[in-house]
CSV table of N, CA and C in Angstrom, one decimal:
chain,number,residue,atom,x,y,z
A,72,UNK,N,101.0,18.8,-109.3
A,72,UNK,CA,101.1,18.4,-107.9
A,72,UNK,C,102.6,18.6,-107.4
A,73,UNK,N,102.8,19.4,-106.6
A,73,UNK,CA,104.1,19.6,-105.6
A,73,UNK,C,104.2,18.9,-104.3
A,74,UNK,N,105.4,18.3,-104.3
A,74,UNK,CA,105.4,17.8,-102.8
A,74,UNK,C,106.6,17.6,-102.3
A,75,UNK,N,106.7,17.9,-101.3
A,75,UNK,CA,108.2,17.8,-100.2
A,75,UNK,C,108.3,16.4,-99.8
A,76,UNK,N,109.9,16.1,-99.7
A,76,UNK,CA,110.4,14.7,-98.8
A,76,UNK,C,111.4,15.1,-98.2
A,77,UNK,N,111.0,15.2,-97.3
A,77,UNK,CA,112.4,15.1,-96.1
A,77,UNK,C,113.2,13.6,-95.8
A,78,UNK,N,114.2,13.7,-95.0
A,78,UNK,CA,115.4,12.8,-95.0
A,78,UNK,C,116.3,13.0,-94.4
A,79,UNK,N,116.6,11.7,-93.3
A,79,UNK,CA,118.2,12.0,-92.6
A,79,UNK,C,117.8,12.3,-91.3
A,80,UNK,N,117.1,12.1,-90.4
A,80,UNK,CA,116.2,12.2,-89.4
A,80,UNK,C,116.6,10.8,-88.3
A,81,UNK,N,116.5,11.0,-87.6
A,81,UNK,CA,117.0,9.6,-86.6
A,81,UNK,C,117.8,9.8,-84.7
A,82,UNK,N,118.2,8.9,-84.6
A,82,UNK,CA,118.3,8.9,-83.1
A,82,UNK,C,119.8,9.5,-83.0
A,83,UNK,N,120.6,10.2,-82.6
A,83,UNK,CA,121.8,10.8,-82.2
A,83,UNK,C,121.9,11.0,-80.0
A,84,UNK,N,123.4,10.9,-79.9
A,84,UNK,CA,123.7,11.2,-78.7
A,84,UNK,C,123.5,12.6,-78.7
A,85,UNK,N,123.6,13.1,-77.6
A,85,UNK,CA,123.8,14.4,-77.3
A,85,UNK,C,125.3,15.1,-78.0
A,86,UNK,N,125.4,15.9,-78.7
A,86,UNK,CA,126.5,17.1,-78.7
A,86,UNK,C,127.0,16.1,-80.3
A,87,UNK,N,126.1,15.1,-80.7
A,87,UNK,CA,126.5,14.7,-81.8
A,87,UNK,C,125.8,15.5,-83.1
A,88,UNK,N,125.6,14.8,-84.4
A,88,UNK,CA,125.3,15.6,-86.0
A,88,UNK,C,124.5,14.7,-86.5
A,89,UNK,N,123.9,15.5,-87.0
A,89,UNK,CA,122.6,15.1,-88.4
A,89,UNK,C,122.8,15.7,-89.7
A,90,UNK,N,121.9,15.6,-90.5
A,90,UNK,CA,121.9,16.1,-91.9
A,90,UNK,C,120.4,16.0,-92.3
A,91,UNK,N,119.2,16.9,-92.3
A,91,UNK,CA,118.5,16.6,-92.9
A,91,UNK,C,118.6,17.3,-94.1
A,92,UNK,N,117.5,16.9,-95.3
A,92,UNK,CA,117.8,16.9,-96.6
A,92,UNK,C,115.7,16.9,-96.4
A,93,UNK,N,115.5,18.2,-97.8
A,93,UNK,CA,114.1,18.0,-98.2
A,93,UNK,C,114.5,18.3,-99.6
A,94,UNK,N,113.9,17.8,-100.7
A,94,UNK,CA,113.4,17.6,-101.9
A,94,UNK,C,112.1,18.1,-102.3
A,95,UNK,N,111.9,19.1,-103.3
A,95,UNK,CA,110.9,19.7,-103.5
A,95,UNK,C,110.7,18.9,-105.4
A,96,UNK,N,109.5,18.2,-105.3
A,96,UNK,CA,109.3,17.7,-106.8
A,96,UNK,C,108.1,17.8,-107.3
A,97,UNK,N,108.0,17.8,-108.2
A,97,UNK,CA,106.3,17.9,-108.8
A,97,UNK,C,106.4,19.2,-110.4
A,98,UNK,N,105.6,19.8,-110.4
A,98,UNK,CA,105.3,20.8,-111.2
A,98,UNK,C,105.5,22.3,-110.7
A,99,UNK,N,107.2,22.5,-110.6
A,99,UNK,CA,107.3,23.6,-110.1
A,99,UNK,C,107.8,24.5,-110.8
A,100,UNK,N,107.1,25.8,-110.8
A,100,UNK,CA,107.5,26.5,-111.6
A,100,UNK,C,108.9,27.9,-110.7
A,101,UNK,N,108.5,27.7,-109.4
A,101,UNK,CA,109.6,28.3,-109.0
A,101,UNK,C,109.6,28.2,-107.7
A,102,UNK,N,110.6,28.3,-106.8
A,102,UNK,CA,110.8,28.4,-105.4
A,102,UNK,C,111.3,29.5,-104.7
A,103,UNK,N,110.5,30.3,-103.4
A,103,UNK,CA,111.0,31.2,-103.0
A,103,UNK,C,111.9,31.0,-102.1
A,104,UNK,N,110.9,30.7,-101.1
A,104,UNK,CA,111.7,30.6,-100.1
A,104,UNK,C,111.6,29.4,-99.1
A,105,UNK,N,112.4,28.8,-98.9
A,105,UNK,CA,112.8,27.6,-98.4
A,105,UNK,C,113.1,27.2,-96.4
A,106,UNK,N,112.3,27.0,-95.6
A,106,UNK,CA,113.1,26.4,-94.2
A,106,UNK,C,112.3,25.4,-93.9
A,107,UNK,N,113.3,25.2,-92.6
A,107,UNK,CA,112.8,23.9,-91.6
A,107,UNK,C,112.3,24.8,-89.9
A,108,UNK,N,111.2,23.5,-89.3
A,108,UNK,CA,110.3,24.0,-89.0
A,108,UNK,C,110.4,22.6,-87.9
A,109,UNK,N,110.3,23.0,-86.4
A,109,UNK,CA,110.1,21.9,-85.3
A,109,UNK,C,108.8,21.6,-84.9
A,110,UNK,N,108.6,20.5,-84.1
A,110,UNK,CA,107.4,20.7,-82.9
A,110,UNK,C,108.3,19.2,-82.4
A,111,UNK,N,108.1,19.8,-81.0
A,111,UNK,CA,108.2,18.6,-79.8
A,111,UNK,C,107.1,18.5,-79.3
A,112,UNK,N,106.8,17.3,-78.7
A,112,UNK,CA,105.3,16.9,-78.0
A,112,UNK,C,105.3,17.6,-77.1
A,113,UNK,N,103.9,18.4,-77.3
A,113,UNK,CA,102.9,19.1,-76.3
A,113,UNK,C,103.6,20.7,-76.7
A,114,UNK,N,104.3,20.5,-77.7
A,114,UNK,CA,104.5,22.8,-78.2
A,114,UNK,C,103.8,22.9,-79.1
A,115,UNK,N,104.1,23.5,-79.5
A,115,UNK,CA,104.0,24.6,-81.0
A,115,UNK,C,104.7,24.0,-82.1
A,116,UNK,N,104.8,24.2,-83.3
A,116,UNK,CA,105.6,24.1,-84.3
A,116,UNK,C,106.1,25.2,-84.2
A,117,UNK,N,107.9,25.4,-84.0
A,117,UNK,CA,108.6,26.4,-84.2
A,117,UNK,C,109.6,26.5,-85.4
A,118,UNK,N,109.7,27.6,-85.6
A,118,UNK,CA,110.9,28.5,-86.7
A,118,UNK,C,112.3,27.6,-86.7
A,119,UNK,N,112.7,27.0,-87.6
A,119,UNK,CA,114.3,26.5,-86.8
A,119,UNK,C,115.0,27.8,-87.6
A,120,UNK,N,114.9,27.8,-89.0
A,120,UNK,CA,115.9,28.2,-89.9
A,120,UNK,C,115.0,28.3,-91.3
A,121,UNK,N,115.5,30.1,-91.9
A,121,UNK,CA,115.3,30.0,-93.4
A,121,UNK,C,116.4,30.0,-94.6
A,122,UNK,N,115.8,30.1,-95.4
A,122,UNK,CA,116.4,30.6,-96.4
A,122,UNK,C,115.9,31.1,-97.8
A,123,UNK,N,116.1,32.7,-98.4
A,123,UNK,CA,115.8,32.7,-99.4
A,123,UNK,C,116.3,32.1,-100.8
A,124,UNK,N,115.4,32.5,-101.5
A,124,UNK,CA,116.2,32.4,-103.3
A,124,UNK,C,117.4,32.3,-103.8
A,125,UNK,N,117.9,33.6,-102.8
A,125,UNK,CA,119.4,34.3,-103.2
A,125,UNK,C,120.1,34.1,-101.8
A,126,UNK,N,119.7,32.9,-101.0
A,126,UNK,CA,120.3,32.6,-100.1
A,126,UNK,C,120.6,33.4,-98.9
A,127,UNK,N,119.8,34.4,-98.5
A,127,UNK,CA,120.1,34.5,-97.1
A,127,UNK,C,119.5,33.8,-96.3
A,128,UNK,N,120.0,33.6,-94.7
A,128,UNK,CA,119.6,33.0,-93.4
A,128,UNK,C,119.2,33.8,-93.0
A,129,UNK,N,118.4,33.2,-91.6
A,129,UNK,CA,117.9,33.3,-90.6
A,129,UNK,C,117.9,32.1,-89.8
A,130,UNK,N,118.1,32.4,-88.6
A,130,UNK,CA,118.0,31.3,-87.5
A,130,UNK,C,117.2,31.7,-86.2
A,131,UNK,N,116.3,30.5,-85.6
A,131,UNK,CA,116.2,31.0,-84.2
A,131,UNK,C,116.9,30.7,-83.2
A,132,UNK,N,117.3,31.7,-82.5
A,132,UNK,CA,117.9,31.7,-81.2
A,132,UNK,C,119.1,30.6,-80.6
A,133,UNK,N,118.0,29.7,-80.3
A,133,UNK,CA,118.1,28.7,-79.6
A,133,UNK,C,119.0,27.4,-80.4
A,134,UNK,N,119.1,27.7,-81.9
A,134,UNK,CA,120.0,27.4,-82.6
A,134,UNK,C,121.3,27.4,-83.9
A,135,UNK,N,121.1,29.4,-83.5
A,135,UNK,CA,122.3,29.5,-84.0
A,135,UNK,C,123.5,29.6,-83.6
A,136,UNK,N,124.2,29.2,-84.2
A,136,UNK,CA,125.7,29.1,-84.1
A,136,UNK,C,125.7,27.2,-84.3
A,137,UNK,N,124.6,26.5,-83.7
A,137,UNK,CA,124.7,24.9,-84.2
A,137,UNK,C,124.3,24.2,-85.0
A,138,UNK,N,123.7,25.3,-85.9
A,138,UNK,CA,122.5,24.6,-86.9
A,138,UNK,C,123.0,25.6,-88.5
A,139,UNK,N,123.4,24.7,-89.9
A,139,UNK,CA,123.2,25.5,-90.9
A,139,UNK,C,122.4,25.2,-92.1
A,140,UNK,N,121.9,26.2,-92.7
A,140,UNK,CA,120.7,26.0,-93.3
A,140,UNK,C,121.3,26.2,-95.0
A,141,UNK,N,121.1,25.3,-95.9
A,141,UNK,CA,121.8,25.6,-97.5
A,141,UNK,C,120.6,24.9,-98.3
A,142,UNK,N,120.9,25.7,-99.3
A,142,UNK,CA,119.7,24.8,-100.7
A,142,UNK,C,120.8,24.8,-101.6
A,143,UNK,N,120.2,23.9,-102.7
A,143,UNK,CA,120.9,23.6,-103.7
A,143,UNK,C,119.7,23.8,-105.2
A,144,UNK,N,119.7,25.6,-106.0
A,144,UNK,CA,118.4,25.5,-106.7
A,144,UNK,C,118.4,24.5,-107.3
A,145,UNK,N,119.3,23.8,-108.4
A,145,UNK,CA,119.8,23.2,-109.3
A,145,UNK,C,119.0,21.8,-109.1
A,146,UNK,N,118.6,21.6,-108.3
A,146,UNK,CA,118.2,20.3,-107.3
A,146,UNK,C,117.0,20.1,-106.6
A,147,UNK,N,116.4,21.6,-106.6
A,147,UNK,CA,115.2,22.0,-106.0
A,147,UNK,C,115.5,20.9,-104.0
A,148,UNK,N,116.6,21.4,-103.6
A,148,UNK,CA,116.7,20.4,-102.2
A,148,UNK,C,117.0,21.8,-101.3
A,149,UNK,N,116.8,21.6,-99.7
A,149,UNK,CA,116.9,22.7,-98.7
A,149,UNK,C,117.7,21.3,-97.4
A,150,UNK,N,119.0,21.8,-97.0
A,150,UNK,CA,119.4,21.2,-96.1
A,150,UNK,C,119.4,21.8,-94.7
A,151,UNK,N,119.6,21.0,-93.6
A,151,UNK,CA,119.5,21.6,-92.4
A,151,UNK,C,121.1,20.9,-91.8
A,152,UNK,N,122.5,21.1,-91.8
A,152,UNK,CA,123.6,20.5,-90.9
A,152,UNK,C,123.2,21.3,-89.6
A,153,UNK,N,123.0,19.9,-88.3
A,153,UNK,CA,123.0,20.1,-87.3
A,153,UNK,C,124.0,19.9,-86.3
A,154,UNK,N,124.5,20.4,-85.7
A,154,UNK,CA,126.0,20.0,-84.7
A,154,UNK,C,125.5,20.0,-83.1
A,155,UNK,N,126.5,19.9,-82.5
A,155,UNK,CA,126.3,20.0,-81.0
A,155,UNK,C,124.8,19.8,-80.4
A,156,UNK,N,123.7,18.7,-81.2
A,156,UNK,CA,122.7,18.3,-80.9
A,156,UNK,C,122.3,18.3,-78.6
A,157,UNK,N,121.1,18.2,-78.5
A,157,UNK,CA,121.2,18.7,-77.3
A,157,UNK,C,119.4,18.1,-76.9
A,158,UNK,N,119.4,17.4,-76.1
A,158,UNK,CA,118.1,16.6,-75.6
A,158,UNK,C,117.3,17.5,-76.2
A,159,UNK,N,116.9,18.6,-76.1
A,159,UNK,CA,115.9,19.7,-76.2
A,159,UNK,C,115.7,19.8,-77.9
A,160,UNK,N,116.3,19.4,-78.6
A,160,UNK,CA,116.3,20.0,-80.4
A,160,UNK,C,115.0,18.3,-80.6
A,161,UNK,N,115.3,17.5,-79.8
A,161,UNK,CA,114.3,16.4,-80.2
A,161,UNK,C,112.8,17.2,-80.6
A,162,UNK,N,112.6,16.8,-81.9
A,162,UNK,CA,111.4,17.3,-82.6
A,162,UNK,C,111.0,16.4,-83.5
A,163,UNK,N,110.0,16.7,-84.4
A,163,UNK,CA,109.5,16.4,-85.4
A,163,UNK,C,110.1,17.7,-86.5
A,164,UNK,N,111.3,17.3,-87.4
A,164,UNK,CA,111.2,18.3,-88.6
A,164,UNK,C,110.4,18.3,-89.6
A,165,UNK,N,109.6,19.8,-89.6
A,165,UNK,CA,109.5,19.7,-91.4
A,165,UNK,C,110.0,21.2,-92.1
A,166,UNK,N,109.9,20.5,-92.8
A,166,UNK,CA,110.3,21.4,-94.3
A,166,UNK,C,109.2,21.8,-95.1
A,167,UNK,N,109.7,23.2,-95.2
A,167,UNK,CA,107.9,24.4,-95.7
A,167,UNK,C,109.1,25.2,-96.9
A,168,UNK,N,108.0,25.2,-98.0
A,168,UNK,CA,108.7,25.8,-99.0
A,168,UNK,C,107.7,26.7,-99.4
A,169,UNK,N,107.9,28.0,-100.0
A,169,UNK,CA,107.2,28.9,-100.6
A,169,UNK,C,107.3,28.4,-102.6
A,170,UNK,N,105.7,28.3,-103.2
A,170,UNK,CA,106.2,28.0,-104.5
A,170,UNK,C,105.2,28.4,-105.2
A,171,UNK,N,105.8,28.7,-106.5
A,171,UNK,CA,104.7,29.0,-107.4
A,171,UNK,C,104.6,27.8,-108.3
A,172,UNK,N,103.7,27.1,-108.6
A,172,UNK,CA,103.5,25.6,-109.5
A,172,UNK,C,103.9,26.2,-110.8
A,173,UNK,N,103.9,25.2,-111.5
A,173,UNK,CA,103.9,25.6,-113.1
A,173,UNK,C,102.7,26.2,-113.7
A,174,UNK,N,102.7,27.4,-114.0
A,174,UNK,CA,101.0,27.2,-115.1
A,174,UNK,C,100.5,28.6,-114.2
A,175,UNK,N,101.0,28.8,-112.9
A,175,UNK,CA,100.1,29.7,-112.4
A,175,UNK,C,101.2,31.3,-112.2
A,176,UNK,N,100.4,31.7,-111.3
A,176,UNK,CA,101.3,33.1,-110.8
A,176,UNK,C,101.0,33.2,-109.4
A,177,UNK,N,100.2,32.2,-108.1
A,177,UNK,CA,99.9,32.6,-107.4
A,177,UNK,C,101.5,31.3,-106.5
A,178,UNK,N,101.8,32.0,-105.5
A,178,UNK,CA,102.5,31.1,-104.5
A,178,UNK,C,101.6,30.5,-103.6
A,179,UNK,N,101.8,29.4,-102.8
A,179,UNK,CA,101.7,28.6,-102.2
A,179,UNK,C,103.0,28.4,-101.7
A,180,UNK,N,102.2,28.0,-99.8
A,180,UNK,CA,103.0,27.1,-98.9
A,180,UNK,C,102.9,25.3,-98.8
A,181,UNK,N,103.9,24.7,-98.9
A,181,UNK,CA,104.2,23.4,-98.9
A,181,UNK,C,104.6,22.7,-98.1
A,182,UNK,N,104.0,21.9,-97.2
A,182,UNK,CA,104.9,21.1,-96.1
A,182,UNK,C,105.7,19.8,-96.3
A,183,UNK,N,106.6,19.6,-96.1
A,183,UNK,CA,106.6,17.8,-96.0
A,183,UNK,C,105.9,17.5,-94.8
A,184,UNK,N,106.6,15.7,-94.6
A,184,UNK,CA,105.4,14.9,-93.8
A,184,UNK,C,106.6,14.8,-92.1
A,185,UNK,N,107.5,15.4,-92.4
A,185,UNK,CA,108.1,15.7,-90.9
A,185,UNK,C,108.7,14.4,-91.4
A,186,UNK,N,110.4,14.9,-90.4
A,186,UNK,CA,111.5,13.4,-89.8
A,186,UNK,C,111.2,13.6,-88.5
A,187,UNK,N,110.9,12.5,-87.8
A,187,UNK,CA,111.4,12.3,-86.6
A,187,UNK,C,113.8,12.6,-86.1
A,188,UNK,N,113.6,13.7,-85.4
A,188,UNK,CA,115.2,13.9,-85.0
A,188,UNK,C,115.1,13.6,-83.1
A,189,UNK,N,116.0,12.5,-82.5
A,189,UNK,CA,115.4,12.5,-81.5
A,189,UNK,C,117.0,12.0,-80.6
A,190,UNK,N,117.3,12.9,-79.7
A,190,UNK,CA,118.7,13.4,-79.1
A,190,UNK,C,118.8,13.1,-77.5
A,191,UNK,N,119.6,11.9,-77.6
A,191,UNK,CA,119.3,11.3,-76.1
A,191,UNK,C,120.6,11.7,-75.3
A,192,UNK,N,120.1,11.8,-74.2
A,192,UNK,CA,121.3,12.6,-72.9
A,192,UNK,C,122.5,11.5,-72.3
């Protein structure tokens, strides 16, 4: 059994910082690739930020340059440091990992259960 916990999620002013934090535990036999992932009431779940294995990024648009995305393998953890927060980033985060369990050879996607991040004007 593999499973995600996110963490660090909560109320901020505008133009302030967060930290969320996901934890990947269970029976893993390896992790590929690691990001965080929004939805505000009444969208879509969107892209925030990835990251591979060997550590490269990706960001969407709308939050790069305020948003950075780091794992730690050693830890099996995927962080998101948020800056210059902004009414609009108010979402539900989760964290989606790419993994292969112990015992097998096939990967799997993994969600956590979402932080509430919620950025008042």
């Amino acid at each position: 059994q593999v499973q995600l916990v996110e963490s660090g999620g909560g109320l901020v002013q505008a133009g302030g910082s967060l930290r969320l934090s996901c934890a990947a535990s269970g029976s893993i036999g390896s992790i590929n690739a690691m990001g965080w992932y929004r939805q505000a009431p009444g969208k879509q779940r969107e892209l925030v930020a990835t990251i591979t294995s060997v550590g490269s990024t990706s960001y969407a648009d709308s939050v790069k340059d305020r948003f950075t995305i780091s794992r730690d393998n050693a830890k099996n953890t995927v962080s998101l440091q948020m800056w210059s927060l902004l009414p609009e980033d108010t979402a539900v985060y989760y964290c989606r990992a790419r993994i292969t369990p112990e015992g097998t050879r096939n990967e799997y996607y993994y969600w956590g259960q979402g932080t509430q991040v919620t950025v008042s004007s």
